[in-house]
CSV table of C-alpha atoms in Angstrom, one decimal:
chain,number,residue,atom,x,y,z
A,1,MET,CA,91.6,-105.1,-35.1
A,2,LYS,CA,90.2,-102.0,-33.5
A,3,THR,CA,86.7,-100.6,-34.1
A,4,SER,CA,85.5,-97.5,-32.3
A,5,ALA,CA,83.2,-94.5,-32.6
A,6,SER,CA,86.1,-92.4,-33.7
A,7,CYS,CA,87.2,-95.0,-36.2
A,8,ARG,CA,83.7,-95.2,-37.7
A,9,ALA,CA,83.6,-91.4,-38.0
A,10,LEU,CA,87.0,-91.4,-39.7
A,11,THR,CA,85.7,-94.0,-42.2
A,12,ALA,CA,82.5,-92.1,-42.9
A,13,ALA,CA,84.7,-89.0,-43.3
A,14,ALA,CA,86.9,-90.7,-45.8
A,15,LEU,CA,84.0,-92.2,-47.8
A,16,GLY,CA,81.7,-89.3,-48.3
A,17,VAL,CA,79.1,-92.0,-49.2
A,18,ALA,CA,78.9,-90.6,-52.7
A,19,ALA,CA,75.5,-90.7,-54.2
A,20,LEU,CA,74.7,-89.3,-57.5
A,21,SER,CA,73.8,-91.0,-60.7
A,22,SER,CA,70.7,-92.8,-59.6
A,23,GLY,CA,69.9,-90.3,-56.8
A,24,GLU,CA,70.0,-87.3,-59.1
A,25,ALA,CA,66.6,-88.2,-60.6
A,26,GLY,CA,65.5,-90.6,-57.9
A,27,ALA,CA,62.3,-91.5,-56.3
A,28,GLY,CA,63.5,-89.7,-53.3
A,29,GLY,CA,67.0,-89.5,-51.8
A,30,ILE,CA,69.1,-91.9,-54.0
A,31,SER,CA,66.4,-94.3,-55.0
A,32,LEU,CA,65.1,-94.8,-58.6
A,33,TYR,CA,61.8,-95.4,-60.3
A,34,GLU,CA,63.7,-95.7,-63.6
A,35,VAL,CA,64.9,-99.3,-64.3
A,36,GLY,CA,64.1,-99.5,-68.1
A,37,THR,CA,60.4,-100.4,-67.7
A,38,PRO,CA,57.4,-98.6,-69.2
A,39,ASP,CA,57.1,-96.7,-65.8
A,40,VAL,CA,59.9,-94.5,-67.1
A,41,GLY,CA,57.5,-93.0,-69.7
A,42,LEU,CA,54.8,-92.5,-67.1
A,43,ALA,CA,57.0,-90.7,-64.6
A,44,ALA,CA,56.0,-93.5,-62.2
A,45,ALA,CA,52.3,-92.5,-62.3
A,46,GLY,CA,50.2,-95.5,-61.3
A,47,TYR,CA,53.4,-97.3,-60.1
A,48,ALA,CA,51.5,-99.7,-57.7
A,49,ALA,CA,48.4,-100.0,-59.8
A,50,ARG,CA,49.3,-100.3,-63.5
A,51,ALA,CA,50.1,-104.1,-63.4
A,52,GLN,CA,50.2,-104.4,-67.2
A,53,ASP,CA,53.4,-106.4,-67.6
A,54,ALA,CA,56.0,-108.4,-65.7
A,55,ALA,CA,57.5,-105.2,-64.2
A,56,THR,CA,54.8,-105.4,-61.6
A,57,VAL,CA,57.0,-108.0,-59.8
A,58,LEU,CA,58.9,-104.9,-58.6
A,59,THR,CA,56.3,-102.2,-58.4
A,60,ASN,CA,53.5,-104.3,-56.8
A,61,PRO,CA,53.8,-108.1,-56.7
A,62,ALA,CA,50.0,-108.4,-56.2
A,63,GLY,CA,49.6,-107.2,-59.8
A,64,MET,CA,50.9,-110.5,-61.1
A,65,VAL,CA,47.4,-111.9,-60.7
A,66,ARG,CA,46.3,-109.7,-63.7
A,67,LEU,CA,48.9,-111.3,-66.0
A,68,ASP,CA,47.9,-114.1,-68.3
A,69,GLY,CA,50.1,-117.1,-68.5
A,70,ASN,CA,53.9,-116.6,-68.3
A,71,GLN,CA,55.4,-113.1,-69.0
A,72,PHE,CA,59.0,-111.9,-69.3
A,73,MET,CA,60.4,-108.4,-69.6
A,74,VAL,CA,63.9,-107.1,-70.0
A,75,GLY,CA,64.5,-103.4,-69.8
A,76,GLY,CA,67.6,-101.3,-70.4
A,77,GLN,CA,68.4,-97.6,-70.1
A,78,LEU,CA,71.0,-94.9,-70.3
A,79,LEU,CA,71.1,-91.9,-68.0
A,80,HIS,CA,72.9,-88.7,-68.9
A,81,ALA,CA,73.4,-86.1,-66.2
A,82,ASP,CA,74.3,-82.4,-66.8
A,83,LEU,CA,75.8,-81.6,-63.4
A,84,ASN,CA,78.6,-79.1,-63.0
A,85,PHE,CA,79.8,-77.2,-59.9
A,86,SER,CA,80.3,-73.5,-59.9
A,87,VAL,CA,83.0,-72.3,-57.5
A,88,GLN,CA,81.9,-69.1,-55.7
A,89,PRO,CA,83.5,-66.5,-53.4
A,90,GLY,CA,84.1,-67.9,-49.9
A,91,THR,CA,86.0,-70.9,-51.2
A,92,THR,CA,89.5,-71.1,-49.7
A,93,PRO,CA,91.8,-69.8,-52.5
A,94,SER,CA,94.6,-72.4,-51.8
A,95,LEU,CA,92.2,-75.2,-52.8
A,96,GLY,CA,92.5,-73.9,-56.4
A,97,THR,CA,89.7,-73.3,-59.0
A,98,GLY,CA,88.9,-76.8,-60.3
A,99,ASP,CA,85.2,-77.3,-60.6
A,100,GLY,CA,85.4,-81.2,-60.8
A,101,GLY,CA,83.9,-81.4,-64.3
A,102,ASN,CA,80.7,-83.5,-64.8
A,103,PRO,CA,81.0,-86.2,-62.2
A,104,VAL,CA,78.3,-88.5,-63.7
A,105,GLY,CA,78.0,-88.3,-67.5
A,106,TRP,CA,76.6,-91.5,-68.9
A,107,PHE,CA,75.4,-94.3,-66.6
A,108,PRO,CA,73.6,-97.6,-67.5
A,109,GLY,CA,70.7,-99.3,-65.8
A,110,GLY,CA,67.9,-101.8,-66.3
A,111,GLY,CA,66.3,-105.0,-65.0
A,112,VAL,CA,64.9,-108.4,-65.8
A,113,PHE,CA,61.3,-109.4,-64.7
A,114,TYR,CA,59.4,-112.7,-64.9
A,115,SER,CA,55.9,-113.8,-63.9
A,116,HIS,CA,54.8,-117.4,-63.9
A,117,SER,CA,51.2,-118.7,-63.7
A,118,LEU,CA,50.7,-121.6,-61.4
A,119,SER,CA,46.9,-121.2,-61.8
A,120,PRO,CA,44.6,-118.3,-62.7
A,121,ASP,CA,44.6,-117.2,-59.1
A,122,VAL,CA,48.2,-118.0,-58.0
A,123,LYS,CA,51.4,-116.5,-59.5
A,124,VAL,CA,55.1,-116.6,-58.8
A,125,GLY,CA,57.8,-114.4,-60.2
A,126,VAL,CA,61.3,-113.0,-59.9
A,127,ALA,CA,63.0,-109.8,-60.7
A,128,VAL,CA,66.7,-108.7,-60.8
A,129,THR,CA,67.3,-105.0,-60.8
A,130,GLY,CA,69.0,-102.1,-59.1
A,131,ASN,CA,66.9,-99.1,-58.1
A,132,PHE,CA,69.1,-97.9,-55.2
A,133,GLY,CA,72.6,-96.3,-55.4
A,134,SER,CA,75.0,-94.0,-57.1
A,135,ALA,CA,78.3,-93.5,-58.9
A,136,VAL,CA,80.3,-90.3,-59.0
A,137,LYS,CA,83.8,-89.3,-60.2
A,138,TYR,CA,85.1,-85.8,-59.9
A,139,ASP,CA,88.2,-84.5,-61.8
A,140,ALA,CA,91.4,-84.7,-59.9
A,141,GLY,CA,92.5,-81.5,-58.1
A,142,TRP,CA,89.0,-80.0,-57.8
A,143,VAL,CA,88.2,-77.7,-54.9
A,144,GLY,CA,86.1,-80.4,-53.1
A,145,ARG,CA,88.6,-83.2,-53.3
A,146,TYR,CA,89.1,-83.5,-49.5
A,147,ARG,CA,85.3,-84.0,-49.1
A,148,ALA,CA,84.3,-86.1,-52.2
A,149,GLN,CA,86.4,-87.4,-55.0
A,150,GLU,CA,85.2,-90.8,-56.4
A,151,GLY,CA,82.6,-93.2,-55.1
A,152,THR,CA,80.1,-95.9,-55.8
A,153,LEU,CA,77.2,-97.0,-53.6
A,154,LEU,CA,74.9,-99.6,-55.3
A,155,GLY,CA,72.2,-102.0,-54.3
A,156,VAL,CA,71.1,-104.8,-56.7
A,157,SER,CA,68.0,-106.7,-55.7
A,158,ILE,CA,66.9,-110.2,-56.4
A,159,LEU,CA,63.1,-110.4,-55.7
A,160,PRO,CA,61.5,-113.9,-55.6
A,161,SER,CA,57.8,-113.2,-55.4
A,162,ILE,CA,54.3,-114.7,-55.0
A,163,ALA,CA,50.8,-113.4,-55.5
A,164,ALA,CA,47.3,-114.8,-54.9
A,165,ARG,CA,43.7,-113.7,-55.5
A,166,VAL,CA,41.7,-113.4,-52.3
A,167,ASN,CA,38.4,-112.8,-54.2
A,168,GLU,CA,37.3,-111.4,-57.6
A,169,LYS,CA,38.4,-107.9,-56.5
A,170,LEU,CA,41.3,-108.2,-54.0
A,171,SER,CA,44.7,-109.7,-54.5
A,172,TRP,CA,47.9,-109.8,-52.3
A,173,GLY,CA,51.6,-110.2,-53.2
A,174,ALA,CA,54.9,-110.4,-51.4
A,175,SER,CA,58.6,-110.4,-52.4
A,176,LEU,CA,61.7,-111.2,-50.5
A,177,ASN,CA,64.3,-108.5,-51.3
A,178,LEU,CA,67.8,-110.0,-51.4
A,179,MET,CA,70.0,-107.0,-51.9
A,180,TYR,CA,73.7,-107.2,-52.9
A,181,GLY,CA,75.4,-104.0,-51.9
A,182,LYS,CA,78.7,-102.6,-53.1
A,183,LEU,CA,80.6,-99.6,-51.7
A,184,ALA,CA,83.8,-98.2,-53.2
A,185,ASN,CA,85.0,-94.7,-52.3
A,186,THR,CA,88.1,-92.6,-52.5
A,187,VAL,CA,88.8,-89.2,-51.0
A,188,ALA,CA,91.9,-87.0,-51.2
A,189,VAL,CA,94.0,-86.5,-48.0
A,190,ASN,CA,95.8,-83.2,-47.5
A,191,ASN,CA,99.6,-83.9,-47.0
A,192,VAL,CA,100.3,-80.1,-46.5
A,193,VAL,CA,103.6,-80.5,-48.5
A,194,GLY,CA,103.7,-82.2,-51.8
A,195,PRO,CA,100.9,-84.0,-53.7
A,196,ASP,CA,97.8,-85.2,-52.0
A,197,GLY,CA,97.5,-88.7,-50.5
A,198,SER,CA,94.3,-90.7,-50.6
A,199,LEU,CA,92.1,-92.9,-48.5
A,200,SER,CA,89.9,-95.6,-50.1
A,201,LEU,CA,87.4,-98.2,-48.9
A,202,ASP,CA,85.9,-101.1,-50.8
A,203,ASP,CA,83.4,-103.6,-49.6
A,204,THR,CA,80.4,-105.7,-50.6
A,205,THR,CA,77.7,-107.1,-48.4
A,206,TRP,CA,74.1,-108.6,-48.5
A,207,GLY,CA,71.0,-107.2,-46.9
A,208,VAL,CA,67.5,-108.7,-46.6
A,209,GLY,CA,64.1,-107.0,-46.7
A,210,ALA,CA,60.6,-107.5,-48.1
A,211,ASN,CA,58.0,-105.9,-50.4
A,212,LEU,CA,54.3,-106.3,-49.7
A,213,GLY,CA,51.5,-105.3,-52.0
A,214,LEU,CA,47.7,-105.2,-52.3
A,215,LEU,CA,45.6,-104.7,-55.5
A,216,TYR,CA,41.9,-103.9,-55.5
A,217,GLU,CA,40.0,-104.0,-58.8
A,218,VAL,CA,36.8,-102.1,-58.7
A,219,ASP,CA,36.1,-103.3,-62.2
A,220,ARG,CA,38.1,-104.2,-65.3
A,221,GLY,CA,39.0,-100.6,-66.0
A,222,THR,CA,39.5,-99.3,-62.5
A,223,ARG,CA,42.0,-100.5,-59.8
A,224,PHE,CA,44.0,-99.2,-56.8
A,225,GLY,CA,47.2,-100.6,-55.5
A,226,ILE,CA,49.5,-100.0,-52.5
A,227,THR,CA,53.1,-101.3,-52.0
A,228,TYR,CA,55.2,-101.3,-48.8
A,229,THR,CA,59.0,-101.7,-49.1
A,230,SER,CA,60.8,-102.6,-45.8
A,231,PRO,CA,64.1,-101.1,-44.8
A,232,VAL,CA,67.3,-103.0,-45.9
A,233,LYS,CA,70.4,-102.7,-43.8
A,234,LEU,CA,73.7,-102.9,-45.6
A,235,ASP,CA,76.4,-103.4,-43.0
A,236,PHE,CA,79.7,-102.6,-44.7
A,237,ARG,CA,82.9,-103.6,-42.8
A,238,THR,CA,86.3,-103.2,-44.3
A,239,GLN,CA,89.8,-101.9,-43.7
A,240,PRO,CA,90.7,-98.4,-45.1
A,241,GLN,CA,93.4,-98.3,-47.7
A,242,TRP,CA,95.8,-95.3,-47.5
A,243,SER,CA,98.2,-94.3,-50.2
A,244,GLY,CA,100.6,-91.4,-50.9
A,245,LEU,CA,100.7,-90.3,-47.2
A,246,ALA,CA,103.4,-88.0,-46.0
A,247,PRO,CA,105.7,-89.7,-43.5
A,248,GLY,CA,104.6,-87.5,-40.6
A,249,LEU,CA,100.9,-88.1,-41.3
A,250,ARG,CA,101.4,-91.8,-41.6
A,251,ALA,CA,103.2,-91.9,-38.3
A,252,LEU,CA,100.3,-89.9,-36.7
A,253,LEU,CA,97.7,-92.3,-38.1
A,254,ALA,CA,99.7,-95.3,-36.9
A,255,SER,CA,100.1,-93.9,-33.4
A,256,ARG,CA,96.3,-93.7,-33.2
A,257,GLY,CA,95.7,-97.2,-34.5
A,258,LEU,CA,93.9,-96.0,-37.6
A,259,LEU,CA,96.1,-97.3,-40.4
A,260,ASP,CA,94.9,-100.9,-40.1
A,261,ALA,CA,91.7,-100.4,-38.2
A,262,ARG,CA,88.7,-102.5,-39.1
A,263,VAL,CA,85.7,-100.2,-39.5
A,264,ASP,CA,81.9,-100.6,-39.6
A,265,LEU,CA,79.7,-98.4,-41.8
A,266,GLY,CA,76.0,-99.2,-41.9
A,267,ILE,CA,73.7,-97.9,-44.6
A,268,THR,CA,69.9,-98.2,-44.4
A,269,VAL,CA,68.0,-98.4,-47.6
A,270,PRO,CA,64.8,-96.7,-46.4
A,271,GLN,CA,61.3,-98.1,-46.0
A,272,GLY,CA,58.6,-96.6,-48.1
A,273,LEU,CA,54.9,-96.6,-49.2
A,274,ASN,CA,53.5,-96.1,-52.6
A,275,ALA,CA,49.8,-95.9,-53.4
A,276,GLY,CA,48.4,-95.5,-56.9
A,277,GLY,CA,45.3,-95.7,-59.1
A,278,TYR,CA,44.4,-96.6,-62.7
A,279,HIS,CA,41.1,-95.6,-64.4
A,280,GLU,CA,40.0,-96.0,-68.0
A,281,LEU,CA,38.0,-93.0,-69.1
A,282,ASP,CA,36.9,-94.8,-72.3
A,283,SER,CA,38.2,-97.3,-74.7
A,284,ARG,CA,41.2,-95.1,-75.6
A,285,TRP,CA,42.1,-93.0,-72.6
A,286,ALA,CA,43.2,-93.9,-69.1
A,287,VAL,CA,44.5,-91.8,-66.3
A,288,LEU,CA,47.0,-92.9,-63.6
A,289,GLY,CA,48.3,-91.3,-60.4
A,290,SER,CA,50.6,-92.1,-57.4
A,291,VAL,CA,51.5,-90.7,-54.0
A,292,GLY,CA,54.5,-92.0,-52.1
A,293,TRP,CA,56.7,-91.6,-49.0
A,294,GLN,CA,60.2,-92.7,-48.1
A,295,GLN,CA,61.9,-92.6,-44.7
A,296,TRP,CA,65.3,-91.0,-45.6
A,297,SER,CA,65.6,-89.6,-42.0
A,298,ARG,CA,66.9,-93.2,-41.2
A,299,PHE,CA,69.4,-93.4,-44.0
A,300,GLY,CA,72.4,-92.9,-41.8
A,301,GLN,CA,75.2,-90.5,-41.2
A,302,VAL,CA,77.3,-89.1,-44.0
A,303,ALA,CA,80.6,-87.5,-43.1
A,304,VAL,CA,83.2,-86.1,-45.4
A,305,GLY,CA,86.9,-85.6,-45.3
A,306,ILE,CA,89.6,-85.6,-42.7
A,307,ASP,CA,91.9,-83.0,-41.3
A,308,ALA,CA,95.5,-84.2,-41.3
A,309,ASN,CA,96.5,-82.7,-37.9
A,310,ALA,CA,93.5,-84.3,-36.1
A,311,PRO,CA,92.5,-87.5,-38.0
A,312,ILE,CA,90.1,-88.9,-35.4
A,313,SER,CA,86.6,-87.8,-35.6
A,314,LEU,CA,86.4,-84.5,-37.5
A,315,SER,CA,83.5,-85.0,-39.9
A,316,THR,CA,80.3,-83.4,-41.1
A,317,GLN,CA,77.0,-85.0,-40.2
A,318,LEU,CA,74.1,-84.5,-42.5
A,319,GLU,CA,70.5,-84.6,-41.3
A,320,PHE,CA,68.2,-86.1,-43.9
A,321,LYS,CA,64.5,-85.6,-44.3
A,322,ASP,CA,61.7,-88.0,-45.3
A,323,THR,CA,60.6,-87.5,-48.9
A,324,TRP,CA,57.2,-87.3,-50.6
A,325,HIS,CA,56.3,-88.2,-54.2
A,326,LEU,CA,53.3,-87.2,-56.3
A,327,SER,CA,52.7,-88.1,-60.0
A,328,VAL,CA,50.0,-88.0,-62.6
A,329,GLY,CA,50.0,-89.6,-66.0
A,330,THR,CA,47.9,-90.8,-68.9
A,331,GLN,CA,47.8,-93.6,-71.5
A,332,TYR,CA,46.3,-93.3,-75.0
A,333,ARG,CA,45.5,-96.3,-77.1
A,334,TRP,CA,46.5,-94.9,-80.5
A,335,SER,CA,45.8,-98.2,-82.3
A,336,ASP,CA,45.4,-101.9,-81.6
A,337,ALA,CA,49.2,-102.1,-81.6
A,338,TRP,CA,50.3,-98.9,-80.0
A,339,VAL,CA,49.8,-97.4,-76.5
A,340,LEU,CA,51.3,-94.0,-75.8
A,341,ASN,CA,52.4,-92.9,-72.2
A,342,ALA,CA,53.0,-89.6,-70.6
A,343,GLY,CA,53.5,-88.4,-67.0
A,344,ILE,CA,54.7,-85.7,-64.6
A,345,ALA,CA,56.1,-86.2,-61.1
A,346,TYR,CA,57.5,-84.3,-58.2
A,347,ASP,CA,59.7,-85.6,-55.4
A,348,SER,CA,60.6,-83.5,-52.4
A,349,GLY,CA,64.2,-83.1,-51.3
A,350,PHE,CA,65.9,-84.9,-48.5
A,351,GLN,CA,68.4,-82.2,-47.7
A,352,GLU,CA,68.1,-78.6,-46.7
A,353,GLY,CA,67.9,-76.4,-49.7
A,354,GLY,CA,71.0,-74.3,-48.9
A,355,ALA,CA,73.1,-77.1,-47.5
A,356,VAL,CA,73.4,-79.8,-50.1
A,357,ALA,CA,76.5,-81.9,-49.5
A,358,LEU,CA,79.3,-82.1,-52.2
A,359,ALA,CA,79.1,-85.9,-51.8
A,360,LEU,CA,75.3,-85.9,-52.3
A,361,PRO,CA,74.4,-83.3,-54.9
A,362,VAL,CA,70.7,-84.4,-55.1
A,363,ASN,CA,67.5,-82.9,-53.8
A,364,ALA,CA,63.9,-82.1,-54.9
A,365,ALA,CA,63.2,-83.0,-58.5
A,366,TRP,CA,60.5,-82.5,-61.2
A,367,ARG,CA,60.2,-85.3,-63.8
A,368,PHE,CA,58.5,-85.1,-67.3
A,369,ALA,CA,58.2,-88.2,-69.3
A,370,VAL,CA,56.8,-89.8,-72.5
A,371,GLY,CA,56.9,-93.2,-74.0
A,372,GLY,CA,55.2,-95.9,-76.1
A,373,GLN,CA,54.5,-99.6,-76.1
A,374,LYS,CA,53.9,-101.6,-79.3
A,375,ARG,CA,52.4,-105.1,-79.5
A,376,ALA,CA,54.4,-106.6,-82.4
A,377,SER,CA,52.5,-110.0,-82.2
A,378,GLY,CA,50.4,-112.1,-79.9
A,379,THR,CA,53.5,-113.0,-77.9
A,380,LEU,CA,56.0,-110.2,-78.4
A,381,GLY,CA,56.1,-106.5,-77.7
A,382,TRP,CA,58.6,-103.7,-77.2
A,383,GLY,CA,58.6,-100.1,-76.0
A,384,TRP,CA,60.6,-97.0,-75.5
A,385,SER,CA,60.6,-94.2,-72.9
A,386,LEU,CA,62.2,-90.8,-72.5
A,387,ALA,CA,62.3,-88.9,-69.2
A,388,TYR,CA,63.6,-85.4,-68.4
A,389,THR,CA,64.4,-84.5,-64.8
A,390,THR,CA,65.3,-81.0,-63.5
A,391,GLN,CA,66.5,-80.1,-60.0
A,392,GLY,CA,67.2,-76.5,-60.5
A,393,THR,CA,70.2,-75.1,-58.6
A,394,LEU,CA,71.6,-77.0,-55.7
A,395,ARG,CA,73.6,-74.8,-53.3
A,396,SER,CA,76.4,-76.0,-51.1
A,397,ALA,CA,78.6,-74.5,-48.4
A,398,GLU,CA,81.0,-76.6,-46.4
A,399,SER,CA,83.5,-75.2,-44.0
A,400,GLY,CA,86.5,-76.6,-42.2
A,401,SER,CA,87.9,-75.6,-38.8
A,402,VAL,CA,91.5,-76.2,-39.7
A,403,PRO,CA,93.4,-74.1,-42.4
A,404,VAL,CA,94.5,-75.9,-45.5
A,405,ALA,CA,98.0,-74.8,-44.8
A,406,LEU,CA,97.9,-76.9,-41.6
A,407,GLY,CA,96.3,-80.0,-43.2
A,408,GLY,CA,92.7,-78.9,-43.2
A,409,ARG,CA,90.0,-79.3,-45.8
A,410,GLY,CA,89.2,-75.6,-46.2
A,411,ASP,CA,85.9,-73.9,-47.1
A,412,VAL,CA,84.1,-74.8,-50.3
A,413,VAL,CA,81.2,-72.6,-51.4
A,414,GLY,CA,79.3,-73.0,-54.7
A,415,SER,CA,76.4,-74.5,-56.5
A,416,PHE,CA,75.4,-77.1,-59.0
A,417,ASP,CA,73.5,-74.9,-61.5
A,418,ASN,CA,70.5,-76.0,-63.6
A,419,VAL,CA,70.9,-79.7,-62.8
A,420,ARG,CA,69.3,-81.8,-65.6
A,421,ILE,CA,69.1,-85.6,-66.2
A,422,VAL,CA,67.8,-87.5,-69.2
A,423,PHE,CA,66.8,-91.1,-69.2
A,424,LEU,CA,66.4,-93.1,-72.5
A,425,ALA,CA,64.9,-96.5,-71.9
A,426,VAL,CA,63.8,-99.5,-74.1
A,427,ASN,CA,62.2,-102.7,-73.1
A,428,VAL,CA,61.2,-106.0,-74.7
A,429,ASN,CA,58.4,-108.2,-73.3
A,430,TRP,CA,57.2,-111.7,-74.2
A,431,LYS,CA,54.3,-113.7,-73.0
A,432,GLN,CA,53.2,-117.3,-73.4
């Protein structure tokens, strides 16, 4: 098998590394805060400091020391994205007028979280959840089909965790992040004559990282937390699958050793920091806040499409930027049984404002959220959350050096207008 820089570029070109459903309203890039927990209703305010339920295994493992006994939470959510591409002047006419439809629509998510008490000062736990990734599917024949057609990039984490109290104020926690990655992508290939062909790649792999956390409790009603998440490398290696290629193009690919080439494509889930605070103003009101950073500049290269007359290394490289997060929120104890949540958050973009890739239609986002948690009994509780995210208009302009009539990808100019995403989440929690 042959692996080379040109082959890797071809694979990246074919993939487009589609990132959408989770990234659209993500914590930055294509990461999520939303995994069905009460944090959805707080817009992630106090993410590393709240530590009120078993979801802290994910958000800050050190927070497990605050949990009495054994606690279990399961959260589920539905995401709906309103995301449509408007084709604008400058797009190559021979690409047609198809706008791709809504490439996301409905998408599920959630997680399971468990904290177990070995002693009042030592806790262990585990979480299984997916807060990194995407899924996108454009309508057949759309103008950007040679750059992005259908794709999935997902990371599901298993997080065995431990926490211990250093003294009455300070606690530490750590998690091993065992991430299962899945990559499945398809892009159209311009055959010049006749219907398009396609190039697909499908692979799974495992990556390993770690989450570290500290929690400092000034008193029972005031605490601060910080969480570090290490990078996780997902090394996808697979063989591209071609279909529907014109005989001439197939022969050209075969002559260059690309039809059966084994390829490497590494994705780095970025490292990040999140610091937060929680403070009770009185017996009913509490305020929460968070600030965060993620290193998307190390995410990796994303290249889109191939030109049929030169299928070696023609691709588009995107330069990503690190992202910043800021959120504020509040909790109101309405009664002994009910606590109401609300929050607002902003996450900076990881792409240049006027150059959002068709395969990555995601950038800076505002998030507005509300929710509630009810204690149904001494051992059982449940809650709901609703979050609305807006990204405004995402503009894109991608150009090709080879005319469509000669097998090129053409120019695609347009925008994703008034991008909106809604999360509806529910959770059930139990403690013993």
